[in-house]
């Protein structure tokens, strides 16, 4: 799977974050504005450039940005390591989004994180595996993440939908976490991309598999979601609530490939 953001997307986000104009960045690197615009749209430079210089100009980490330009992709264990974690990818136009389903293999209690555009495949797995889908947790309210809420509520009577417009302390489970069979779930507020952004951390996996964090659009492999609410808040939330998790933690973003805390600490040029 290719990264959610190409080099041009990353640079455009970094410019927005740091208030650098395209014309300034282009001039500093000896490119015309048209060449720069083409780069931001396609991710491809018209000729050899010093990637570290590009990164410095727009406020990205030079070494990490260069590692992406040289082809870094996150190394992640196969999903079979987590019993059971399944990813569902659905599309509408050019928007491709992931939803994640977890369940306890013994009790068959299950929880779903976001719905994607279409829940048909998810409902099929719930049916064929005999799962009891207790919870639907929403990472934030953007259409691509919640489009299937209505259909799930129609088809699954005892489904409890959890979303957090303003995460109140009483909604956050204590030290023991919220149980789904033997699995345990904790919520962490991650606003910035959206005011209602929440990251869900799942622990208690059989075989001592590492924690899993379903992050929505807070962070992507090598990038982060647009700071619609606030770039600074978005970056702070990722730093405090996601990159502070144990290094082996699996990160499940709404878009693009799976990654880990260790991979993002080492390669994400926004941090
Ligand atoms: Zn979003």
PDB file of C-alpha atoms and ligand atoms in Angstrom:
ATOM      1  CA  UNK A   1       0.000   0.000   0.000  1.00  0.00           C
ATOM      2  CA  UNK A   2       1.397   3.424  -0.912  1.00  0.00           C
ATOM      3  CA  UNK A   3       1.626   6.105   1.755  1.00  0.00           C
ATOM      4  CA  UNK A   4      -1.520   8.204   2.217  1.00  0.00           C
ATOM      5  CA  UNK A   5       0.437  11.390   1.515  1.00  0.00           C
ATOM      6  CA  UNK A   6       3.082  11.756  -1.201  1.00  0.00           C
ATOM      7  CA  UNK A   7       6.017  14.132  -0.750  1.00  0.00           C
ATOM      8  CA  UNK A   8       4.086  17.045  -2.266  1.00  0.00           C
ATOM      9  CA  UNK A   9       1.161  16.536   0.132  1.00  0.00           C
ATOM     10  CA  UNK A  10       3.554  16.504   3.095  1.00  0.00           C
ATOM     11  CA  UNK A  11       5.228  19.694   1.951  1.00  0.00           C
ATOM     12  CA  UNK A  12       1.890  21.465   1.376  1.00  0.00           C
ATOM     13  CA  UNK A  13       0.755  20.509   4.894  1.00  0.00           C
ATOM     14  CA  UNK A  14       4.073  21.664   6.364  1.00  0.00           C
ATOM     15  CA  UNK A  15       3.746  25.023   4.555  1.00  0.00           C
ATOM     16  CA  UNK A  16       0.230  25.500   5.927  1.00  0.00           C
ATOM     17  CA  UNK A  17       1.449  24.571   9.405  1.00  0.00           C
ATOM     18  CA  UNK A  18       4.375  27.001   9.370  1.00  0.00           C
ATOM     19  CA  UNK A  19       2.930  29.753   7.180  1.00  0.00           C
ATOM     20  CA  UNK A  20       5.449  29.392   4.330  1.00  0.00           C
ATOM     21  CA  UNK A  21       4.233  30.605   0.923  1.00  0.00           C
ATOM     22  CA  UNK A  22       4.700  28.396  -2.137  1.00  0.00           C
ATOM     23  CA  UNK A  23       6.476  31.202  -3.990  1.00  0.00           C
ATOM     24  CA  UNK A  24       9.014  31.629  -1.156  1.00  0.00           C
ATOM     25  CA  UNK A  25       9.736  27.908  -0.966  1.00  0.00           C
ATOM     26  CA  UNK A  26      10.100  27.627  -4.757  1.00  0.00           C
ATOM     27  CA  UNK A  27      12.430  30.619  -4.985  1.00  0.00           C
ATOM     28  CA  UNK A  28      14.611  29.395  -2.124  1.00  0.00           C
ATOM     29  CA  UNK A  29      15.139  26.100  -3.938  1.00  0.00           C
ATOM     30  CA  UNK A  30      15.645  27.621  -7.389  1.00  0.00           C
ATOM     31  CA  UNK A  31      12.392  26.249  -8.806  1.00  0.00           C
ATOM     32  CA  UNK A  32       9.729  28.097 -10.752  1.00  0.00           C
ATOM     33  CA  UNK A  33       6.305  28.416  -9.148  1.00  0.00           C
ATOM     34  CA  UNK A  34       4.860  26.129 -11.815  1.00  0.00           C
ATOM     35  CA  UNK A  35       7.474  23.467 -11.056  1.00  0.00           C
ATOM     36  CA  UNK A  36       6.702  23.789  -7.354  1.00  0.00           C
ATOM     37  CA  UNK A  37       2.945  23.538  -7.908  1.00  0.00           C
ATOM     38  CA  UNK A  38       3.441  20.416 -10.045  1.00  0.00           C
ATOM     39  CA  UNK A  39       5.564  18.912  -7.275  1.00  0.00           C
ATOM     40  CA  UNK A  40       2.919  19.556  -4.630  1.00  0.00           C
ATOM     41  CA  UNK A  41       0.242  18.027  -6.843  1.00  0.00           C
ATOM     42  CA  UNK A  42       2.132  14.924  -7.959  1.00  0.00           C
ATOM     43  CA  UNK A  43       4.842  14.407  -5.350  1.00  0.00           C
ATOM     44  CA  UNK A  44       7.444  14.312  -8.127  1.00  0.00           C
ATOM     45  CA  UNK A  45      10.223  16.864  -8.607  1.00  0.00           C
ATOM     46  CA  UNK A  46      11.069  17.878 -12.196  1.00  0.00           C
ATOM     47  CA  UNK A  47      14.765  17.358 -11.426  1.00  0.00           C
ATOM     48  CA  UNK A  48      17.188  16.229  -8.736  1.00  0.00           C
ATOM     49  CA  UNK A  49      16.866  18.263  -5.575  1.00  0.00           C
ATOM     50  CA  UNK A  50      18.373  18.227  -2.125  1.00  0.00           C
ATOM     51  CA  UNK A  51      15.458  16.735  -0.154  1.00  0.00           C
ATOM     52  CA  UNK A  52      16.914  17.925   3.131  1.00  0.00           C
ATOM     53  CA  UNK A  53      16.935  21.509   1.840  1.00  0.00           C
ATOM     54  CA  UNK A  54      13.285  21.177   0.793  1.00  0.00           C
ATOM     55  CA  UNK A  55      12.401  19.874   4.266  1.00  0.00           C
ATOM     56  CA  UNK A  56      14.289  22.647   6.057  1.00  0.00           C
ATOM     57  CA  UNK A  57      12.560  25.318   3.972  1.00  0.00           C
ATOM     58  CA  UNK A  58       9.074  24.167   5.024  1.00  0.00           C
ATOM     59  CA  UNK A  59       9.816  23.112   8.603  1.00  0.00           C
ATOM     60  CA  UNK A  60       9.979  19.319   8.259  1.00  0.00           C
ATOM     61  CA  UNK A  61      12.646  17.109   9.813  1.00  0.00           C
ATOM     62  CA  UNK A  62      15.326  16.844   7.075  1.00  0.00           C
ATOM     63  CA  UNK A  63      16.596  13.314   7.815  1.00  0.00           C
ATOM     64  CA  UNK A  64      13.147  11.826   8.204  1.00  0.00           C
ATOM     65  CA  UNK A  65      11.810  13.535   5.072  1.00  0.00           C
ATOM     66  CA  UNK A  66      14.795  12.315   3.065  1.00  0.00           C
ATOM     67  CA  UNK A  67      14.224   8.757   4.317  1.00  0.00           C
ATOM     68  CA  UNK A  68      10.696   8.907   2.849  1.00  0.00           C
ATOM     69  CA  UNK A  69      11.995  10.366  -0.450  1.00  0.00           C
ATOM     70  CA  UNK A  70      14.397   7.399  -0.585  1.00  0.00           C
ATOM     71  CA  UNK A  71      11.532   4.940  -0.297  1.00  0.00           C
ATOM     72  CA  UNK A  72      10.913   4.252   3.414  1.00  0.00           C
ATOM     73  CA  UNK A  73       7.738   2.301   4.082  1.00  0.00           C
ATOM     74  CA  UNK A  74       6.720   1.122   7.582  1.00  0.00           C
ATOM     75  CA  UNK A  75       7.631  -2.429   8.572  1.00  0.00           C
ATOM     76  CA  UNK A  76       4.726  -3.963  10.440  1.00  0.00           C
ATOM     77  CA  UNK A  77       4.091  -7.525  11.664  1.00  0.00           C
ATOM     78  CA  UNK A  78       1.338  -9.455   9.837  1.00  0.00           C
ATOM     79  CA  UNK A  79      -2.119  -8.712  11.248  1.00  0.00           C
ATOM     80  CA  UNK A  80      -2.445 -12.375  12.299  1.00  0.00           C
ATOM     81  CA  UNK A  81      -0.253 -11.407  15.288  1.00  0.00           C
ATOM     82  CA  UNK A  82      -3.387  -9.848  16.828  1.00  0.00           C
ATOM     83  CA  UNK A  83      -6.268 -12.226  17.496  1.00  0.00           C
ATOM     84  CA  UNK A  84      -8.385 -10.929  16.097  1.00  0.00           C
ATOM     85  CA  UNK A  85      -7.893  -7.639  14.284  1.00  0.00           C
ATOM     86  CA  UNK A  86      -9.314  -7.170  10.790  1.00  0.00           C
ATOM     87  CA  UNK A  87      -9.114  -4.193   8.449  1.00  0.00           C
ATOM     88  CA  UNK A  88     -11.861  -3.286   5.954  1.00  0.00           C
ATOM     89  CA  UNK A  89     -11.125  -0.863   3.140  1.00  0.00           C
ATOM     90  CA  UNK A  90     -13.910   0.850   1.202  1.00  0.00           C
ATOM     91  CA  UNK A  91     -13.906   3.514  -1.504  1.00  0.00           C
ATOM     92  CA  UNK A  92     -15.990   6.362  -2.807  1.00  0.00           C
ATOM     93  CA  UNK A  93     -14.465   8.170  -5.765  1.00  0.00           C
ATOM     94  CA  UNK A  94     -10.799   8.598  -4.870  1.00  0.00           C
ATOM     95  CA  UNK A  95     -11.393   8.476  -1.119  1.00  0.00           C
ATOM     96  CA  UNK A  96     -10.244   5.157   0.323  1.00  0.00           C
ATOM     97  CA  UNK A  97     -10.846   4.641   4.038  1.00  0.00           C
ATOM     98  CA  UNK A  98     -10.257   1.867   6.588  1.00  0.00           C
ATOM     99  CA  UNK A  99     -12.472   0.534   9.367  1.00  0.00           C
ATOM    100  CA  UNK A 100     -11.164  -1.953  11.954  1.00  0.00           C
ATOM    101  CA  UNK A 101     -12.962  -4.842  13.649  1.00  0.00           C
ATOM    102  CA  UNK A 102     -11.627  -6.615  16.742  1.00  0.00           C
ATOM    103  CA  UNK A 103     -12.942  -9.595  18.601  1.00  0.00           C
ATOM    104  CA  UNK A 104     -12.101 -11.994  21.401  1.00  0.00           C
ATOM    105  CA  UNK A 105     -11.703 -15.472  19.887  1.00  0.00           C
ATOM    106  CA  UNK A 106     -13.153 -17.147  22.987  1.00  0.00           C
ATOM    107  CA  UNK A 107     -16.166 -15.010  23.880  1.00  0.00           C
ATOM    108  CA  UNK A 108     -16.763 -13.720  20.299  1.00  0.00           C
ATOM    109  CA  UNK A 109     -17.502 -10.260  21.704  1.00  0.00           C
ATOM    110  CA  UNK A 110     -16.535  -7.677  19.116  1.00  0.00           C
ATOM    111  CA  UNK A 111     -16.010  -3.949  18.644  1.00  0.00           C
ATOM    112  CA  UNK A 112     -15.835  -1.935  15.444  1.00  0.00           C
ATOM    113  CA  UNK A 113     -13.832   1.262  14.925  1.00  0.00           C
ATOM    114  CA  UNK A 114     -15.405   3.534  12.291  1.00  0.00           C
ATOM    115  CA  UNK A 115     -17.599   2.212   9.469  1.00  0.00           C
ATOM    116  CA  UNK A 116     -15.958   3.307   6.235  1.00  0.00           C
ATOM    117  CA  UNK A 117     -18.225   4.011   3.273  1.00  0.00           C
ATOM    118  CA  UNK A 118     -19.954   0.649   3.265  1.00  0.00           C
ATOM    119  CA  UNK A 119     -20.452  -1.959   6.001  1.00  0.00           C
ATOM    120  CA  UNK A 120     -21.610  -4.939   3.890  1.00  0.00           C
ATOM    121  CA  UNK A 121     -18.373  -6.874   4.294  1.00  0.00           C
ATOM    122  CA  UNK A 122     -18.214  -6.127   8.024  1.00  0.00           C
ATOM    123  CA  UNK A 123     -21.781  -7.392   8.549  1.00  0.00           C
ATOM    124  CA  UNK A 124     -20.895 -10.532   6.612  1.00  0.00           C
ATOM    125  CA  UNK A 125     -17.933 -11.266   8.914  1.00  0.00           C
ATOM    126  CA  UNK A 126     -20.047 -10.576  12.020  1.00  0.00           C
ATOM    127  CA  UNK A 127     -22.608 -13.073  10.691  1.00  0.00           C
ATOM    128  CA  UNK A 128     -20.260 -15.839   9.505  1.00  0.00           C
ATOM    129  CA  UNK A 129     -18.053 -15.685  12.629  1.00  0.00           C
ATOM    130  CA  UNK A 130     -21.077 -15.529  14.964  1.00  0.00           C
ATOM    131  CA  UNK A 131     -19.803 -12.329  16.597  1.00  0.00           C
ATOM    132  CA  UNK A 132     -21.654 -10.222  19.115  1.00  0.00           C
ATOM    133  CA  UNK A 133     -20.833  -6.708  17.981  1.00  0.00           C
ATOM    134  CA  UNK A 134     -21.234  -4.700  21.197  1.00  0.00           C
ATOM    135  CA  UNK A 135     -19.643  -1.372  20.353  1.00  0.00           C
ATOM    136  CA  UNK A 136     -19.053   0.969  17.463  1.00  0.00           C
ATOM    137  CA  UNK A 137     -16.326   3.461  18.357  1.00  0.00           C
ATOM    138  CA  UNK A 138     -15.968   6.527  16.140  1.00  0.00           C
ATOM    139  CA  UNK A 139     -12.569   8.196  15.748  1.00  0.00           C
ATOM    140  CA  UNK A 140     -14.258  11.408  14.501  1.00  0.00           C
ATOM    141  CA  UNK A 141     -17.368  12.484  12.626  1.00  0.00           C
ATOM    142  CA  UNK A 142     -16.081  12.953   9.047  1.00  0.00           C
ATOM    143  CA  UNK A 143     -18.361  11.337   6.449  1.00  0.00           C
ATOM    144  CA  UNK A 144     -15.884   8.719   5.238  1.00  0.00           C
ATOM    145  CA  UNK A 145     -15.571   7.333   8.789  1.00  0.00           C
ATOM    146  CA  UNK A 146     -19.265   7.289   9.764  1.00  0.00           C
ATOM    147  CA  UNK A 147     -21.196   6.660   6.530  1.00  0.00           C
ATOM    148  CA  UNK A 148     -22.369   3.214   7.687  1.00  0.00           C
ATOM    149  CA  UNK A 149     -23.644   4.137  11.172  1.00  0.00           C
ATOM    150  CA  UNK A 150     -27.331   4.161  10.170  1.00  0.00           C
ATOM    151  CA  UNK A 151     -27.242   0.773   8.508  1.00  0.00           C
ATOM    152  CA  UNK A 152     -25.369  -0.829  11.430  1.00  0.00           C
ATOM    153  CA  UNK A 153     -27.916   0.555  13.896  1.00  0.00           C
ATOM    154  CA  UNK A 154     -30.753  -0.777  11.735  1.00  0.00           C
ATOM    155  CA  UNK A 155     -29.267  -4.257  11.516  1.00  0.00           C
ATOM    156  CA  UNK A 156     -27.756  -4.679  14.992  1.00  0.00           C
ATOM    157  CA  UNK A 157     -30.226  -3.870  17.761  1.00  0.00           C
ATOM    158  CA  UNK A 158     -27.969  -3.858  20.808  1.00  0.00           C
ATOM    159  CA  UNK A 159     -25.093  -1.953  19.188  1.00  0.00           C
ATOM    160  CA  UNK A 160     -23.798   0.873  21.363  1.00  0.00           C
ATOM    161  CA  UNK A 161     -22.302   3.796  19.436  1.00  0.00           C
ATOM    162  CA  UNK A 162     -19.566   5.725  21.207  1.00  0.00           C
ATOM    163  CA  UNK A 163     -18.376   9.068  19.895  1.00  0.00           C
ATOM    164  CA  UNK A 164     -16.902  11.985  21.746  1.00  0.00           C
ATOM    165  CA  UNK A 165     -17.867  15.484  20.673  1.00  0.00           C
ATOM    166  CA  UNK A 166     -16.212  16.695  23.876  1.00  0.00           C
ATOM    167  CA  UNK A 167     -14.528  13.790  25.615  1.00  0.00           C
ATOM    168  CA  UNK A 168     -15.797  14.114  29.181  1.00  0.00           C
ATOM    169  CA  UNK A 169     -13.816  12.417  31.954  1.00  0.00           C
ATOM    170  CA  UNK A 170     -16.861  10.328  32.896  1.00  0.00           C
ATOM    171  CA  UNK A 171     -16.847   8.751  29.412  1.00  0.00           C
ATOM    172  CA  UNK A 172     -13.261   7.650  29.750  1.00  0.00           C
ATOM    173  CA  UNK A 173     -12.816   4.220  31.299  1.00  0.00           C
ATOM    174  CA  UNK A 174     -10.556   4.081  34.340  1.00  0.00           C
ATOM    175  CA  UNK A 175      -7.377   2.100  34.805  1.00  0.00           C
ATOM    176  CA  UNK A 176      -9.128  -1.144  34.006  1.00  0.00           C
ATOM    177  CA  UNK A 177     -10.319  -0.053  30.539  1.00  0.00           C
ATOM    178  CA  UNK A 178     -13.589  -0.940  28.843  1.00  0.00           C
ATOM    179  CA  UNK A 179     -13.885  -4.719  28.355  1.00  0.00           C
ATOM    180  CA  UNK A 180     -14.685  -6.396  25.045  1.00  0.00           C
ATOM    181  CA  UNK A 181     -14.319 -10.034  26.079  1.00  0.00           C
ATOM    182  CA  UNK A 182     -10.773 -10.230  27.455  1.00  0.00           C
ATOM    183  CA  UNK A 183      -9.645  -7.247  25.397  1.00  0.00           C
ATOM    184  CA  UNK A 184      -9.577  -3.827  27.050  1.00  0.00           C
ATOM    185  CA  UNK A 185     -10.107  -0.442  25.432  1.00  0.00           C
ATOM    186  CA  UNK A 186      -8.959   3.028  26.523  1.00  0.00           C
ATOM    187  CA  UNK A 187      -9.840   6.374  24.913  1.00  0.00           C
ATOM    188  CA  UNK A 188      -7.431   9.240  24.324  1.00  0.00           C
ATOM    189  CA  UNK A 189      -8.599  12.636  22.989  1.00  0.00           C
ATOM    190  CA  UNK A 190      -6.723  13.520  19.783  1.00  0.00           C
ATOM    191  CA  UNK A 191      -8.268  16.762  18.451  1.00  0.00           C
ATOM    192  CA  UNK A 192      -6.729  19.059  15.852  1.00  0.00           C
ATOM    193  CA  UNK A 193      -7.794  17.308  12.625  1.00  0.00           C
ATOM    194  CA  UNK A 194     -11.340  17.302  14.058  1.00  0.00           C
ATOM    195  CA  UNK A 195     -12.538  18.656  17.424  1.00  0.00           C
ATOM    196  CA  UNK A 196     -14.115  15.275  18.263  1.00  0.00           C
ATOM    197  CA  UNK A 197     -10.997  13.251  17.394  1.00  0.00           C
ATOM    198  CA  UNK A 198     -10.398  10.220  19.627  1.00  0.00           C
ATOM    199  CA  UNK A 199      -7.717   7.523  19.571  1.00  0.00           C
ATOM    200  CA  UNK A 200      -8.658   4.110  20.942  1.00  0.00           C
ATOM    201  CA  UNK A 201      -5.981   1.921  22.537  1.00  0.00           C
ATOM    202  CA  UNK A 202      -6.638  -1.824  22.750  1.00  0.00           C
ATOM    203  CA  UNK A 203      -4.661  -4.062  25.095  1.00  0.00           C
ATOM    204  CA  UNK A 204      -5.014  -7.564  26.512  1.00  0.00           C
ATOM    205  CA  UNK A 205      -4.316  -9.467  23.283  1.00  0.00           C
ATOM    206  CA  UNK A 206      -3.686 -13.216  23.423  1.00  0.00           C
ATOM    207  CA  UNK A 207      -0.029 -14.194  23.084  1.00  0.00           C
ATOM    208  CA  UNK A 208       0.995 -10.804  24.511  1.00  0.00           C
ATOM    209  CA  UNK A 209       0.699  -9.089  21.142  1.00  0.00           C
ATOM    210  CA  UNK A 210       1.578  -5.375  21.433  1.00  0.00           C
ATOM    211  CA  UNK A 211      -1.072  -2.700  22.052  1.00  0.00           C
ATOM    212  CA  UNK A 212      -3.109  -1.476  19.080  1.00  0.00           C
ATOM    213  CA  UNK A 213      -4.081   2.196  18.638  1.00  0.00           C
ATOM    214  CA  UNK A 214      -6.872   3.100  16.223  1.00  0.00           C
ATOM    215  CA  UNK A 215      -6.005   6.698  15.436  1.00  0.00           C
ATOM    216  CA  UNK A 216      -8.482   7.867  12.774  1.00  0.00           C
ATOM    217  CA  UNK A 217      -6.891  10.736  10.848  1.00  0.00           C
ATOM    218  CA  UNK A 218      -4.715  12.001  13.729  1.00  0.00           C
ATOM    219  CA  UNK A 219      -1.578  10.446  12.211  1.00  0.00           C
ATOM    220  CA  UNK A 220      -0.758   8.626   8.959  1.00  0.00           C
ATOM    221  CA  UNK A 221       2.388   6.662   8.140  1.00  0.00           C
ATOM    222  CA  UNK A 222       4.874   9.451   7.422  1.00  0.00           C
ATOM    223  CA  UNK A 223       2.329  12.273   7.784  1.00  0.00           C
ATOM    224  CA  UNK A 224      -0.717  13.492   9.709  1.00  0.00           C
ATOM    225  CA  UNK A 225      -4.298  14.542   9.019  1.00  0.00           C
ATOM    226  CA  UNK A 226      -4.987  18.116   7.928  1.00  0.00           C
ATOM    227  CA  UNK A 227      -5.165  20.464  10.900  1.00  0.00           C
ATOM    228  CA  UNK A 228      -8.724  21.564  10.099  1.00  0.00           C
ATOM    229  CA  UNK A 229      -9.233  22.665  13.678  1.00  0.00           C
ATOM    230  CA  UNK A 230      -5.621  23.567  14.537  1.00  0.00           C
ATOM    231  CA  UNK A 231      -2.254  22.342  13.261  1.00  0.00           C
ATOM    232  CA  UNK A 232      -0.614  22.975  16.609  1.00  0.00           C
ATOM    233  CA  UNK A 233      -3.308  21.078  18.503  1.00  0.00           C
ATOM    234  CA  UNK A 234      -3.075  18.232  15.982  1.00  0.00           C
ATOM    235  CA  UNK A 235       0.680  17.911  16.428  1.00  0.00           C
ATOM    236  CA  UNK A 236       0.514  18.222  20.190  1.00  0.00           C
ATOM    237  CA  UNK A 237      -2.177  15.535  20.433  1.00  0.00           C
ATOM    238  CA  UNK A 238      -0.136  13.100  18.345  1.00  0.00           C
ATOM    239  CA  UNK A 239       2.980  13.779  20.398  1.00  0.00           C
ATOM    240  CA  UNK A 240       1.273  13.476  23.790  1.00  0.00           C
ATOM    241  CA  UNK A 241      -1.315  10.786  23.143  1.00  0.00           C
ATOM    242  CA  UNK A 242       0.080   8.568  20.383  1.00  0.00           C
ATOM    243  CA  UNK A 243       3.865   8.781  20.086  1.00  0.00           C
ATOM    244  CA  UNK A 244       4.058   8.398  23.883  1.00  0.00           C
ATOM    245  CA  UNK A 245       2.686   4.828  23.623  1.00  0.00           C
ATOM    246  CA  UNK A 246       5.136   1.890  23.747  1.00  0.00           C
ATOM    247  CA  UNK A 247       7.320   1.728  20.583  1.00  0.00           C
ATOM    248  CA  UNK A 248       5.928  -1.630  19.434  1.00  0.00           C
ATOM    249  CA  UNK A 249       2.328  -0.283  19.466  1.00  0.00           C
ATOM    250  CA  UNK A 250       0.557  -0.942  16.152  1.00  0.00           C
ATOM    251  CA  UNK A 251      -1.019   2.214  14.703  1.00  0.00           C
ATOM    252  CA  UNK A 252      -4.173   1.756  12.615  1.00  0.00           C
ATOM    253  CA  UNK A 253      -4.867   4.960  10.644  1.00  0.00           C
ATOM    254  CA  UNK A 254      -8.032   5.754   8.705  1.00  0.00           C
ATOM    255  CA  UNK A 255      -6.021   6.061   5.492  1.00  0.00           C
ATOM    256  CA  UNK A 256      -2.826   4.525   4.116  1.00  0.00           C
ATOM    257  CA  UNK A 257      -0.716   1.688   5.522  1.00  0.00           C
ATOM    258  CA  UNK A 258      -0.457   0.364   9.061  1.00  0.00           C
ATOM    259  CA  UNK A 259       2.540   1.556  11.026  1.00  0.00           C
ATOM    260  CA  UNK A 260       4.023   1.505  14.538  1.00  0.00           C
ATOM    261  CA  UNK A 261       5.002   4.083  17.134  1.00  0.00           C
ATOM    262  CA  UNK A 262       8.685   3.167  16.622  1.00  0.00           C
ATOM    263  CA  UNK A 263       8.428   3.665  12.833  1.00  0.00           C
ATOM    264  CA  UNK A 264       6.745   7.057  13.190  1.00  0.00           C
ATOM    265  CA  UNK A 265       9.177   8.256  15.835  1.00  0.00           C
ATOM    266  CA  UNK A 266      12.024   7.375  13.467  1.00  0.00           C
ATOM    267  CA  UNK A 267      10.536   8.501  10.127  1.00  0.00           C
ATOM    268  CA  UNK A 268       7.583  10.872  10.456  1.00  0.00           C
ATOM    269  CA  UNK A 269       9.032  14.258   9.384  1.00  0.00           C
ATOM    270  CA  UNK A 270       6.326  16.250  11.208  1.00  0.00           C
ATOM    271  CA  UNK A 271       7.680  15.118  14.616  1.00  0.00           C
TER     272      UNK A 271
HETATM  273 ZN1  LIG B   1     -11.055  13.032   8.806  1.00  0.00          ZN
END
